mmCIF file of C-alpha atoms in Angstrom:
data_model
loop_
_atom_site.group_PDB
_atom_site.id
_atom_site.type_symbol
_atom_site.label_atom_id
_atom_site.label_comp_id
_atom_site.label_asym_id
_atom_site.label_seq_id
_atom_site.Cartn_x
_atom_site.Cartn_y
_atom_site.Cartn_z
ATOM 1 C CA UNK A 1 -2.577 1.557 23.178
ATOM 2 C CA UNK A 2 -0.111 0.388 20.550
ATOM 3 C CA UNK A 3 1.698 1.864 17.566
ATOM 4 C CA UNK A 4 1.250 0.782 13.953
ATOM 5 C CA UNK A 5 3.885 1.698 11.355
ATOM 6 C CA UNK A 6 3.123 1.095 7.669
ATOM 7 C CA UNK A 7 5.832 1.274 4.997
ATOM 8 C CA UNK A 8 4.617 2.094 1.491
ATOM 9 C CA UNK A 9 6.342 2.756 -1.824
ATOM 10 C CA UNK A 10 4.655 5.872 -3.213
ATOM 11 C CA UNK A 11 2.254 8.605 -2.183
ATOM 12 C CA UNK A 12 -1.298 7.151 -2.578
ATOM 13 C CA UNK A 13 -0.226 3.514 -1.975
ATOM 14 C CA UNK A 14 -1.467 3.791 1.605
ATOM 15 C CA UNK A 15 -5.110 3.982 0.468
ATOM 16 C CA UNK A 16 -5.957 0.523 -0.800
ATOM 17 C CA UNK A 17 -3.992 -2.170 1.006
ATOM 18 C CA UNK A 18 -3.853 -0.706 4.528
ATOM 19 C CA UNK A 19 -6.132 2.361 4.509
ATOM 20 C CA UNK A 20 -8.957 0.710 6.400
ATOM 21 C CA UNK A 21 -6.585 -0.918 8.872
ATOM 22 C CA UNK A 22 -4.907 2.408 9.615
ATOM 23 C CA UNK A 23 -8.265 4.156 10.069
ATOM 24 C CA UNK A 24 -9.524 1.411 12.391
ATOM 25 C CA UNK A 25 -6.315 1.494 14.438
ATOM 26 C CA UNK A 26 -6.592 5.268 14.816
ATOM 27 C CA UNK A 27 -10.286 5.026 15.749
ATOM 28 C CA UNK A 28 -9.367 2.573 18.499
ATOM 29 C CA UNK A 29 -6.813 4.975 19.943
ATOM 30 C CA UNK A 30 -3.622 3.480 18.525
ATOM 31 C CA UNK A 31 -0.852 5.671 17.104
ATOM 32 C CA UNK A 32 -0.487 5.285 13.334
ATOM 33 C CA UNK A 33 2.673 6.210 11.422
ATOM 34 C CA UNK A 34 3.029 6.189 7.636
ATOM 35 C CA UNK A 35 6.471 5.873 6.020
ATOM 36 C CA UNK A 36 6.619 6.576 2.271
ATOM 37 C CA UNK A 37 9.766 5.489 0.440
ATOM 38 C CA UNK A 38 9.608 7.644 -2.708
ATOM 39 C CA UNK A 39 8.304 11.008 -3.848
ATOM 40 C CA UNK A 40 6.340 9.527 -6.756
ATOM 41 C CA UNK A 41 7.999 11.562 -9.517
ATOM 42 C CA UNK A 42 6.768 9.173 -12.218
ATOM 43 C CA UNK A 43 3.106 9.760 -11.417
ATOM 44 C CA UNK A 44 0.612 11.636 -13.573
ATOM 45 C CA UNK A 45 1.481 15.342 -13.811
ATOM 46 C CA UNK A 46 -1.639 17.519 -13.267
ATOM 47 C CA UNK A 47 -2.317 20.619 -15.341
ATOM 48 C CA UNK A 48 -2.698 22.905 -12.338
ATOM 49 C CA UNK A 49 0.781 22.820 -10.764
ATOM 50 C CA UNK A 50 1.660 26.257 -9.411
ATOM 51 C CA UNK A 51 4.752 28.284 -10.252
ATOM 52 C CA UNK A 52 7.718 26.422 -8.823
ATOM 53 C CA UNK A 53 5.546 23.545 -7.620
ATOM 54 C CA UNK A 54 6.806 20.090 -8.546
ATOM 55 C CA UNK A 55 4.838 16.878 -8.787
ATOM 56 C CA UNK A 56 6.704 15.695 -5.684
ATOM 57 C CA UNK A 57 5.498 18.814 -3.826
ATOM 58 C CA UNK A 58 1.908 18.152 -4.856
ATOM 59 C CA UNK A 59 2.038 14.481 -3.929
ATOM 60 C CA UNK A 60 3.542 15.269 -0.543
ATOM 61 C CA UNK A 61 0.664 17.682 0.171
ATOM 62 C CA UNK A 62 -1.846 15.085 -1.010
ATOM 63 C CA UNK A 63 -0.312 12.504 1.304
ATOM 64 C CA UNK A 64 -0.636 14.843 4.271
ATOM 65 C CA UNK A 65 -4.325 15.330 3.430
ATOM 66 C CA UNK A 66 -4.788 11.579 3.066
ATOM 67 C CA UNK A 67 -3.157 11.108 6.463
ATOM 68 C CA UNK A 68 -5.827 13.285 8.039
ATOM 69 C CA UNK A 69 -8.564 11.224 6.374
ATOM 70 C CA UNK A 70 -7.044 8.006 7.747
ATOM 71 C CA UNK A 71 -6.197 9.282 11.235
ATOM 72 C CA UNK A 72 -2.440 8.992 10.679
ATOM 73 C CA UNK A 73 -0.481 10.810 13.372
ATOM 74 C CA UNK A 74 2.876 11.091 11.577
ATOM 75 C CA UNK A 75 4.048 10.923 7.966
ATOM 76 C CA UNK A 76 7.714 10.270 7.172
ATOM 77 C CA UNK A 77 8.907 10.718 3.575
ATOM 78 C CA UNK A 78 12.208 8.945 2.925
ATOM 79 C CA UNK A 79 12.628 11.080 -0.236
ATOM 80 C CA UNK A 80 14.047 8.442 -2.567
ATOM 81 C CA UNK A 81 13.340 9.008 -6.248
ATOM 82 C CA UNK A 82 10.570 7.002 -7.878
ATOM 83 C CA UNK A 83 12.094 4.135 -9.887
ATOM 84 C CA UNK A 84 9.312 3.860 -12.456
ATOM 85 C CA UNK A 85 7.865 0.632 -13.789
ATOM 86 C CA UNK A 86 9.925 -2.455 -14.593
ATOM 87 C CA UNK A 87 12.401 -1.750 -17.395
ATOM 88 C CA UNK A 88 12.144 2.040 -17.249
ATOM 89 C CA UNK A 89 15.299 4.161 -17.288
ATOM 90 C CA UNK A 90 14.461 5.295 -13.756
ATOM 91 C CA UNK A 91 15.329 1.815 -12.513
ATOM 92 C CA UNK A 92 19.016 2.662 -12.939
ATOM 93 C CA UNK A 93 18.897 6.157 -11.397
ATOM 94 C CA UNK A 94 21.414 6.078 -8.520
ATOM 95 C CA UNK A 95 19.023 8.255 -6.468
ATOM 96 C CA UNK A 96 16.108 5.859 -6.984
ATOM 97 C CA UNK A 97 14.729 3.610 -4.282
ATOM 98 C CA UNK A 98 15.413 0.627 -6.533
ATOM 99 C CA UNK A 99 19.133 1.407 -6.413
ATOM 100 C CA UNK A 100 19.284 2.271 -2.705
ATOM 101 C CA UNK A 101 21.613 0.260 -0.508
ATOM 102 C CA UNK A 102 19.384 -2.220 1.324
ATOM 103 C CA UNK A 103 21.044 -1.981 4.719
ATOM 104 C CA UNK A 104 21.228 1.822 4.604
ATOM 105 C CA UNK A 105 17.558 2.154 3.671
ATOM 106 C CA UNK A 106 16.561 -0.505 6.213
ATOM 107 C CA UNK A 107 18.465 1.297 8.955
ATOM 108 C CA UNK A 108 16.458 4.460 8.276
ATOM 109 C CA UNK A 109 13.217 2.500 8.596
ATOM 110 C CA UNK A 110 14.453 0.586 11.654
ATOM 111 C CA UNK A 111 15.327 3.856 13.367
ATOM 112 C CA UNK A 112 11.733 5.025 12.888
ATOM 113 C CA UNK A 113 10.390 1.715 14.191
ATOM 114 C CA UNK A 114 12.627 1.994 17.245
ATOM 115 C CA UNK A 115 11.836 5.658 17.855
ATOM 116 C CA UNK A 116 8.113 4.926 17.654
ATOM 117 C CA UNK A 117 8.459 1.691 19.624
ATOM 118 C CA UNK A 118 6.299 0.081 16.954
ATOM 119 C CA UNK A 119 4.081 -2.791 18.038
ATOM 120 C CA UNK A 120 2.984 -3.707 14.501
ATOM 121 C CA UNK A 121 4.891 -3.085 11.265
ATOM 122 C CA UNK A 122 3.557 -3.678 7.741
ATOM 123 C CA UNK A 123 5.384 -3.763 4.422
ATOM 124 C CA UNK A 124 4.636 -5.745 1.221
ATOM 125 C CA UNK A 125 4.688 -9.334 0.021
ATOM 126 C CA UNK A 126 7.678 -10.746 -1.893
ATOM 127 C CA UNK A 127 6.762 -9.064 -5.195
ATOM 128 C CA UNK A 128 5.054 -5.990 -3.826
ATOM 129 C CA UNK A 129 1.592 -7.210 -4.902
ATOM 130 C CA UNK A 130 2.166 -6.431 -8.572
ATOM 131 C CA UNK A 131 5.900 -6.381 -9.196
ATOM 132 C CA UNK A 132 6.675 -2.658 -9.344
ATOM 133 C CA UNK A 133 10.409 -2.260 -8.560
ATOM 134 C CA UNK A 134 9.726 0.148 -5.680
ATOM 135 C CA UNK A 135 7.128 -2.204 -4.199
ATOM 136 C CA UNK A 136 9.510 -5.134 -4.385
ATOM 137 C CA UNK A 137 12.150 -2.970 -2.695
ATOM 138 C CA UNK A 138 9.675 -2.151 0.098
ATOM 139 C CA UNK A 139 9.488 -5.874 0.826
ATOM 140 C CA UNK A 140 13.280 -6.276 0.811
ATOM 141 C CA UNK A 141 13.921 -3.164 2.907
ATOM 142 C CA UNK A 142 11.017 -3.859 5.246
ATOM 143 C CA UNK A 143 12.155 -7.410 5.877
ATOM 144 C CA UNK A 144 15.684 -6.231 6.679
ATOM 145 C CA UNK A 145 14.446 -3.364 8.862
ATOM 146 C CA UNK A 146 12.392 -5.774 10.974
ATOM 147 C CA UNK A 147 15.552 -7.830 11.559
ATOM 148 C CA UNK A 148 17.344 -4.730 12.856
ATOM 149 C CA UNK A 149 14.717 -3.846 15.466
ATOM 150 C CA UNK A 150 15.579 -5.061 18.963
ATOM 151 C CA UNK A 151 12.248 -4.580 20.751
ATOM 152 C CA UNK A 152 9.308 -7.026 20.365
ATOM 153 C CA UNK A 153 7.282 -6.215 17.249
ATOM 154 C CA UNK A 154 4.851 -8.042 15.012
ATOM 155 C CA UNK A 155 5.679 -7.854 11.295
ATOM 156 C CA UNK A 156 3.238 -8.547 8.491
ATOM 157 C CA UNK A 157 3.130 -8.246 4.720
ATOM 158 C CA UNK A 158 0.211 -6.375 3.189
ATOM 159 C CA UNK A 159 -1.035 -8.007 -0.006
ATOM 160 C CA UNK A 160 -4.173 -8.834 -2.006
ATOM 161 C CA UNK A 161 -6.177 -12.042 -2.085
ATOM 162 C CA UNK A 162 -5.909 -13.078 -5.733
ATOM 163 C CA UNK A 163 -8.508 -15.846 -5.443
ATOM 164 C CA UNK A 164 -11.073 -13.527 -3.868
ATOM 165 C CA UNK A 165 -10.452 -10.904 -6.551
ATOM 166 C CA UNK A 166 -10.900 -13.406 -9.370
ATOM 167 C CA UNK A 167 -14.129 -14.694 -7.822
ATOM 168 C CA UNK A 168 -15.491 -11.181 -7.292
ATOM 169 C CA UNK A 169 -14.668 -10.038 -10.829
ATOM 170 C CA UNK A 170 -16.130 -13.196 -12.340
ATOM 171 C CA UNK A 171 -19.366 -12.792 -10.380
ATOM 172 C CA UNK A 172 -19.589 -9.110 -11.302
ATOM 173 C CA UNK A 173 -19.165 -9.777 -15.005
ATOM 174 C CA UNK A 174 -21.708 -12.595 -14.935
ATOM 175 C CA UNK A 175 -24.116 -10.088 -13.402
ATOM 176 C CA UNK A 176 -23.398 -7.547 -16.125
ATOM 177 C CA UNK A 177 -21.271 -5.228 -13.990
ATOM 178 C CA UNK A 178 -18.215 -3.871 -15.812
ATOM 179 C CA UNK A 179 -14.908 -4.352 -14.011
ATOM 180 C CA UNK A 180 -12.234 -2.379 -15.852
ATOM 181 C CA UNK A 181 -8.562 -2.027 -15.134
ATOM 182 C CA UNK A 182 -7.276 0.055 -12.203
ATOM 183 C CA UNK A 183 -4.783 1.452 -14.737
ATOM 184 C CA UNK A 184 -6.623 4.468 -16.139
ATOM 185 C CA UNK A 185 -4.529 4.326 -19.335
ATOM 186 C CA UNK A 186 -5.583 0.768 -20.100
ATOM 187 C CA UNK A 187 -8.723 -0.323 -21.947
ATOM 188 C CA UNK A 188 -8.170 -3.952 -20.965
ATOM 189 C CA UNK A 189 -10.271 -5.756 -18.402
ATOM 190 C CA UNK A 190 -8.463 -6.364 -15.134
ATOM 191 C CA UNK A 191 -7.276 -9.962 -14.776
ATOM 192 C CA UNK A 192 -5.640 -10.640 -11.373
ATOM 193 C CA UNK A 193 -4.444 -14.005 -12.662
ATOM 194 C CA UNK A 194 -2.630 -12.462 -15.616
ATOM 195 C CA UNK A 195 0.908 -11.104 -15.635
ATOM 196 C CA UNK A 196 1.461 -7.919 -13.629
ATOM 197 C CA UNK A 197 4.459 -5.582 -13.877
ATOM 198 C CA UNK A 198 7.023 -8.312 -13.184
ATOM 199 C CA UNK A 199 5.203 -11.031 -15.116
ATOM 200 C CA UNK A 200 3.732 -12.660 -12.005
ATOM 201 C CA UNK A 201 0.009 -12.686 -11.164
ATOM 202 C CA UNK A 202 -1.443 -9.962 -8.970
ATOM 203 C CA UNK A 203 -1.350 -10.443 -5.198
ATOM 204 C CA UNK A 204 -1.061 -13.811 -3.510
ATOM 205 C CA UNK A 205 -3.220 -16.976 -3.499
ATOM 206 C CA UNK A 206 -5.483 -17.364 -0.488
ATOM 207 C CA UNK A 207 -3.640 -20.484 0.626
ATOM 208 C CA UNK A 208 -0.603 -18.446 1.768
ATOM 209 C CA UNK A 209 -2.510 -15.688 3.607
ATOM 210 C CA UNK A 210 -2.870 -15.655 7.393
ATOM 211 C CA UNK A 211 -5.064 -12.664 8.307
ATOM 212 C CA UNK A 212 -8.148 -10.972 6.890
ATOM 213 C CA UNK A 213 -9.143 -7.656 8.476
ATOM 214 C CA UNK A 214 -12.740 -6.575 7.867
ATOM 215 C CA UNK A 215 -12.710 -2.820 7.227
ATOM 216 C CA UNK A 216 -16.047 -2.589 5.451
ATOM 217 C CA UNK A 217 -17.188 0.088 7.872
ATOM 218 C CA UNK A 218 -14.073 2.133 7.010
ATOM 219 C CA UNK A 219 -14.709 2.064 3.249
ATOM 220 C CA UNK A 220 -15.802 5.693 3.268
ATOM 221 C CA UNK A 221 -12.500 6.672 4.892
ATOM 222 C CA UNK A 222 -10.570 4.745 2.247
ATOM 223 C CA UNK A 223 -12.404 6.586 -0.528
ATOM 224 C CA UNK A 224 -11.870 9.903 1.223
ATOM 225 C CA UNK A 225 -8.163 9.111 1.330
ATOM 226 C CA UNK A 226 -8.155 8.349 -2.390
ATOM 227 C CA UNK A 227 -9.884 11.620 -3.184
ATOM 228 C CA UNK A 228 -7.045 13.456 -1.456
ATOM 229 C CA UNK A 229 -4.712 12.157 -4.182
ATOM 230 C CA UNK A 230 -6.422 14.193 -6.874
ATOM 231 C CA UNK A 231 -3.369 14.310 -9.140
ATOM 232 C CA UNK A 232 -3.367 10.508 -9.471
ATOM 233 C CA UNK A 233 -6.893 9.272 -8.742
ATOM 234 C CA UNK A 234 -9.591 11.215 -10.554
ATOM 235 C CA UNK A 235 -13.333 10.964 -9.990
ATOM 236 C CA UNK A 236 -13.578 8.919 -13.196
ATOM 237 C CA UNK A 237 -11.038 6.371 -11.991
ATOM 238 C CA UNK A 238 -11.694 2.650 -11.615
ATOM 239 C CA UNK A 239 -11.680 3.116 -7.831
ATOM 240 C CA UNK A 240 -13.974 6.114 -7.447
ATOM 241 C CA UNK A 241 -16.598 5.522 -10.106
ATOM 242 C CA UNK A 242 -17.760 2.306 -8.392
ATOM 243 C CA UNK A 243 -21.001 2.541 -6.416
ATOM 244 C CA UNK A 244 -20.316 2.652 -2.677
ATOM 245 C CA UNK A 245 -21.631 -0.858 -2.106
ATOM 246 C CA UNK A 246 -19.445 -2.302 -4.874
ATOM 247 C CA UNK A 247 -16.388 -0.501 -3.510
ATOM 248 C CA UNK A 248 -17.096 -1.857 -0.023
ATOM 249 C CA UNK A 249 -17.416 -5.367 -1.422
ATOM 250 C CA UNK A 250 -14.179 -5.038 -3.419
ATOM 251 C CA UNK A 251 -12.020 -3.264 -0.847
ATOM 252 C CA UNK A 252 -13.710 -3.888 2.483
ATOM 253 C CA UNK A 253 -11.245 -6.606 3.460
ATOM 254 C CA UNK A 254 -7.505 -6.159 3.823
ATOM 255 C CA UNK A 255 -5.150 -9.127 3.684
ATOM 256 C CA UNK A 256 -1.850 -9.889 5.382
ATOM 257 C CA UNK A 257 0.829 -12.536 5.724
ATOM 258 C CA UNK A 258 2.076 -12.459 9.320
ATOM 259 C CA UNK A 259 5.628 -13.420 10.232
ATOM 260 C CA UNK A 260 4.451 -15.211 13.383
ATOM 261 C CA UNK A 261 1.514 -17.162 11.903
ATOM 262 C CA UNK A 262 0.941 -19.888 9.344
ATOM 263 C CA UNK A 263 -2.021 -20.483 7.004
ATOM 264 C CA UNK A 264 -4.911 -20.937 6.787
ATOM 265 C CA UNK A 265 -6.050 -17.357 7.179
ATOM 266 C CA UNK A 266 -8.356 -16.217 9.956
ATOM 267 C CA UNK A 267 -10.625 -13.218 10.351
ATOM 268 C CA UNK A 268 -9.078 -11.035 13.011
ATOM 269 C CA UNK A 269 -7.188 -7.902 13.922
ATOM 270 C CA UNK A 270 -3.565 -6.794 13.798
ATOM 271 C CA UNK A 271 -3.372 -6.010 17.535
ATOM 272 C CA UNK A 272 -4.577 -9.419 18.711
#
């Protein structure tokens, strides 16, 4: 059996883009390791924090619960501070992930990859799917960490298929199904082709993708993982209010750009 290591930016990021892949890998007997760069201090603060409990404490506990839902064997928190969205004051915090020295952060990740003897390593595409500074930094740090590893390892960038999302949303709206924004504070309809946090469109066009992993039969595990992050993803969220069949259609495929492959994409598996 092999070992899969996934690098993500914040607690709860593991759910959508690689949740099904991690659950499938665990179900097949592979070891799955989750590395989370930040503590997510800029997330929504719930009303029920206990005395002395911080949002970072709560999100760490939620991530551990999510790990159980996804079959993750080990969670490593790098404990950088959340940088916030593009242009926020947190971007300049010297303790933030955005400000972290690339080689120093990459060495920490590379040490985990080496310790775990990772066979497959995932991080994000060039703009972190939607341009959040911490997501972009995951790509930069992940790319550098992969260069530091001396043993054979497959590296791939987790992303979203923009073309498939546009087609799905268009079809849903034509059928009278509402497709709101994943941002719970926004009343706008979600437009993957519109500007995201860094001004670029969401995800990547299908023409640059190399691998599609069908995780439709792990959709329930992905939703269970989301429900563990109660402070950030409520039952009335865009993700959890969808009917099960709509959720499976929207999030039942996970997309990657592999370092050792070229387009067009194929339907397959990360351990092939």
